[in-house]
Amino acid sequence: MPSEMQPLAKALSLQRAKGDQLYKGAVGATALVAARTGIGTSRAAEATARLLDAVHVEHVMVVGIAGGLGSSAVGDVLFPEVVVDKTTGVEYRSSPLGGVIPRDKLMTHDDFDMTPEEQQQLVADGFVAVDMETAAVASVCEQRGCAWSAIRAVSDLVGVTPGDVITLANADGSPNLGAAVRYLVTKPWRIPRLVRLGLDSRAAAQGAARAAARVLATGPSTRS
C-alpha cells in the first residue's frame, strides 16, 4: 500500500522517476528497486511477475504490515521462516539476508476476516501472523528461481480489528475516501478504534521499513 511504501522509500532513500511506477536507489553497492503489490494474492503475484520481467533481481524482500495472532503484539517485527498459502496449503521457506535468522510462521489468505475457530486453529498450528500477499510473492519467486524473504510488522490483532475495514481501501491499497466517509457516518462508534488502527499501522509500517534498512545495510553487497 502507499502507506507501506512511503516509509520504506524514506528509510532507503528511494526515488521514483516521473511516470515510473518503480522506486529505485542503492545501499552501498547494492542496487535496490521497489514496487507496490496492491492488496491480495492475485495482485501480489501479478506485481511480482511484472517486476521480475522488468529488471534483473537476485533477491525479493516483502516489506509491510500484518495482523498478529496468538502471542504476537502490535509493533512486533517478524521475519517469517515459513509462509503458507491458505488456499493451496503450499509452504514456502524464506532465504534470509543480513544475518537474519527467520523463525516465524505466517499464513497468507484473501479472507480479511476469519472465525474465532479459524484463529484458534492457526495459533495451535504455530502461526504468529496473517497477511494477504507474501505467499503469492514467494510462489512467483520460486517459479522464477529467485530467492525471497519477508519482513512484516504487526499493525493490529486478528479478531480485534473489524473485518469490514478492508472496504476502506481500494484494491491498489490507496484510501477509498467515499467508503471511508460512509463508514464513519454509519458507524461513528468505531471512530476511536479506526484512529488507533491508523496510528498503529503507520508505526508498524515504519518499523518494518527500518528493519529492512538494517538488514540491507548488513547484507551481501552483491544482492539487488
Coordinates of C-alpha atoms in Angstrom, one line a residue:
M1 CA 0.0 0.0 0.0
P2 CA 1.1 3.6 -0.3
S3 CA 1.2 3.8 3.5
E4 CA 3.8 0.9 3.5
M5 CA 5.8 2.2 0.5
Q6 CA 6.3 5.8 1.8
P7 CA 8.3 4.8 5.0
L8 CA 10.3 2.2 3.0
A9 CA 11.2 4.8 0.4
K10 CA 12.2 7.2 3.1
A11 CA 14.3 4.6 5.1
L12 CA 16.2 3.5 2.0
S13 CA 16.3 6.9 0.2
L14 CA 14.4 5.5 -2.8
Q15 CA 13.3 7.8 -5.6
R16 CA 10.7 7.4 -8.3
A17 CA 11.3 8.9 -11.7
K18 CA 8.4 10.8 -13.3
G19 CA 6.0 8.4 -15.0
D20 CA 7.8 5.4 -13.4
Q21 CA 6.0 3.0 -11.1
L22 CA 9.2 1.7 -9.6
Y23 CA 11.2 3.3 -6.8
K24 CA 15.0 2.9 -7.2
G25 CA 18.1 3.5 -5.0
A26 CA 21.1 1.8 -3.5
V27 CA 22.6 0.8 -0.2
G28 CA 26.3 0.8 -0.8
A29 CA 27.0 -1.4 -3.8
T30 CA 23.5 -3.0 -3.6
A31 CA 21.1 -1.8 -6.2
L32 CA 17.5 -1.5 -5.0
V33 CA 14.2 -1.4 -6.8
A34 CA 10.8 -1.3 -5.0
A35 CA 7.3 -1.8 -6.3
R36 CA 3.8 -1.8 -4.7
T37 CA 1.8 -5.0 -4.9
G38 CA -1.7 -3.8 -4.0
I39 CA -3.9 -5.9 -1.8
G40 CA -4.5 -9.6 -2.2
T41 CA -2.7 -12.7 -3.6
S42 CA -3.7 -12.1 -7.3
R43 CA -2.4 -8.5 -7.4
A44 CA 0.7 -9.5 -5.5
A45 CA 1.6 -12.4 -7.9
E46 CA 1.0 -10.1 -10.9
A47 CA 3.1 -7.3 -9.5
T48 CA 6.0 -9.7 -8.7
A49 CA 5.9 -11.2 -12.2
R50 CA 6.0 -7.7 -13.7
L51 CA 8.9 -6.7 -11.5
L52 CA 10.9 -9.8 -12.4
D53 CA 10.2 -9.3 -16.0
A54 CA 11.3 -5.7 -15.9
V55 CA 14.6 -5.8 -14.1
H56 CA 17.2 -8.4 -13.0
V57 CA 16.6 -9.2 -9.4
E58 CA 18.7 -11.6 -7.2
H59 CA 16.5 -11.3 -4.1
V60 CA 13.0 -10.2 -3.4
M61 CA 12.1 -8.8 0.1
V62 CA 8.5 -8.4 1.0
V63 CA 8.1 -5.5 3.5
G64 CA 5.0 -4.3 5.2
I65 CA 2.4 -4.9 7.9
A66 CA 0.5 -7.9 9.1
G67 CA -2.2 -9.0 11.5
G68 CA -0.9 -10.6 14.7
L69 CA -2.1 -13.9 16.1
G70 CA -1.6 -15.6 19.5
S71 CA 1.3 -14.1 21.5
S72 CA 2.1 -11.5 18.8
A73 CA 1.8 -7.9 19.9
V74 CA 1.2 -4.7 17.9
G75 CA 4.6 -3.4 16.9
D76 CA 6.4 -6.8 16.8
V77 CA 8.7 -7.1 13.7
L78 CA 8.6 -10.6 12.2
F79 CA 11.0 -12.4 10.0
P80 CA 9.0 -15.4 8.7
E81 CA 10.8 -18.7 8.1
V82 CA 7.7 -20.4 6.7
V83 CA 4.8 -18.8 4.8
V84 CA 1.8 -20.9 3.9
D85 CA -0.8 -20.2 1.2
K86 CA -4.2 -20.9 2.9
T87 CA -5.9 -21.8 -0.3
T88 CA -3.4 -24.3 -1.7
G89 CA -1.7 -25.3 1.6
V90 CA 1.7 -24.9 -0.1
E91 CA 4.6 -23.9 2.2
Y92 CA 7.4 -21.6 1.2
R93 CA 10.7 -21.2 3.1
S94 CA 12.5 -17.9 3.0
S95 CA 16.1 -17.2 2.3
P96 CA 17.4 -14.7 4.9
L97 CA 19.6 -11.7 4.3
G98 CA 21.9 -9.8 6.6
G99 CA 22.5 -12.5 9.2
V100 CA 18.7 -12.6 10.0
I101 CA 17.6 -16.0 11.5
P102 CA 14.0 -16.4 10.4
R103 CA 11.8 -18.2 12.9
D104 CA 8.2 -17.1 12.4
K105 CA 5.3 -18.8 10.6
L106 CA 3.0 -16.7 8.5
M107 CA -0.3 -17.5 6.8
T108 CA -1.3 -15.7 3.6
H109 CA -5.0 -15.6 2.6
D110 CA -7.5 -13.3 0.9
D111 CA -10.1 -13.5 3.7
F112 CA -9.6 -10.4 5.7
D113 CA -12.0 -11.7 8.4
M114 CA -12.0 -15.1 10.0
T115 CA -13.9 -17.0 12.6
P116 CA -12.6 -17.5 16.2
E117 CA -12.3 -21.2 15.4
E118 CA -10.1 -20.5 12.5
Q119 CA -7.9 -18.1 14.6
Q120 CA -7.5 -20.7 17.3
Q121 CA -6.5 -23.4 14.8
L122 CA -3.9 -21.1 13.2
V123 CA -2.4 -20.4 16.7
A124 CA -2.4 -24.1 17.5
D125 CA -0.6 -24.7 14.2
G126 CA 2.1 -22.2 15.2
F127 CA 1.2 -19.2 13.1
V128 CA 2.0 -15.8 14.6
A129 CA 0.5 -13.6 11.9
V130 CA -1.5 -13.4 8.7
D131 CA -1.2 -11.3 5.6
M132 CA -2.6 -11.1 2.1
E133 CA 0.4 -11.2 -0.2
T134 CA 3.6 -12.9 0.9
A135 CA 2.9 -16.5 -0.2
A136 CA 1.8 -15.2 -3.6
V137 CA 5.1 -13.3 -4.0
A138 CA 7.1 -16.4 -2.8
S139 CA 5.3 -18.6 -5.3
V140 CA 6.3 -16.4 -8.2
C141 CA 9.9 -16.1 -6.9
E142 CA 10.3 -19.8 -6.5
Q143 CA 8.9 -20.4 -10.0
R144 CA 11.5 -18.0 -11.4
G145 CA 14.4 -19.3 -9.3
C146 CA 14.7 -16.1 -7.3
A147 CA 15.5 -16.0 -3.6
W148 CA 13.0 -14.2 -1.3
S149 CA 12.4 -13.2 2.3
A150 CA 9.9 -11.2 4.2
I151 CA 9.7 -8.6 7.0
R152 CA 6.3 -8.0 8.5
A153 CA 5.4 -5.7 11.4
V154 CA 2.2 -6.3 13.4
S155 CA -0.2 -3.4 12.9
D156 CA -3.2 -5.0 14.6
L157 CA -4.5 -8.2 16.1
V158 CA -6.7 -10.6 14.2
G159 CA -10.2 -10.7 15.8
V160 CA -9.8 -7.2 17.2
T161 CA -9.9 -5.2 14.0
P162 CA -13.4 -5.3 12.4
G163 CA -13.2 -7.3 9.2
D164 CA -15.1 -4.7 7.2
V165 CA -12.3 -2.1 7.4
I166 CA -10.9 -3.8 4.3
T167 CA -13.5 -1.9 2.3
L168 CA -11.9 1.4 3.3
A169 CA -9.0 0.7 0.9
N170 CA -9.0 0.3 -2.9
A171 CA -7.5 -2.8 -4.4
D172 CA -4.2 -1.0 -5.1
G173 CA -4.0 -0.1 -1.4
S174 CA -4.9 3.6 -1.7
P175 CA -7.6 5.0 0.5
N176 CA -11.2 4.6 -0.6
L177 CA -12.4 8.1 0.5
G178 CA -16.0 7.6 -0.4
A179 CA -16.2 4.3 1.5
A180 CA -14.5 5.9 4.5
V181 CA -17.0 8.7 4.7
R182 CA -19.9 6.3 4.5
Y183 CA -18.3 4.0 7.1
L184 CA -17.8 6.9 9.6
V185 CA -21.3 8.2 9.1
T186 CA -23.0 4.9 9.6
K187 CA -20.6 3.5 12.3
P188 CA -19.4 6.6 14.3
W189 CA -18.8 4.5 17.4
R190 CA -15.8 2.9 15.6
I191 CA -14.0 6.1 15.0
P192 CA -11.7 5.8 18.1
R193 CA -10.7 2.3 17.1
L194 CA -10.0 3.4 13.5
V195 CA -7.9 6.2 14.7
R196 CA -5.9 3.8 16.9
L197 CA -5.6 1.4 13.9
G198 CA -4.3 4.2 11.7
L199 CA -1.6 5.2 14.2
D200 CA -0.6 1.6 14.9
S201 CA -0.5 0.8 11.1
R202 CA 1.7 3.8 10.5
A203 CA 4.1 2.8 13.3
A204 CA 4.2 -0.8 12.1
A205 CA 5.0 0.3 8.5
Q206 CA 7.8 2.5 9.8
G207 CA 9.1 -0.4 11.9
A208 CA 9.1 -2.8 9.0
A209 CA 10.9 -0.2 6.8
R210 CA 13.6 0.4 9.5
A211 CA 14.1 -3.3 9.9
A212 CA 14.5 -3.7 6.1
A213 CA 17.1 -0.9 6.0
R214 CA 19.1 -2.6 8.8
V215 CA 19.0 -5.9 7.0
L216 CA 20.1 -4.5 3.7
A217 CA 22.9 -2.5 5.4
T218 CA 24.5 -5.7 6.7
G219 CA 23.5 -7.9 3.7
P220 CA 25.7 -9.2 0.9
S221 CA 26.8 -6.3 -1.3
T222 CA 26.0 -8.3 -4.5
R223 CA 22.3 -8.5 -3.7
S224 CA 19.7 -6.4 -5.6

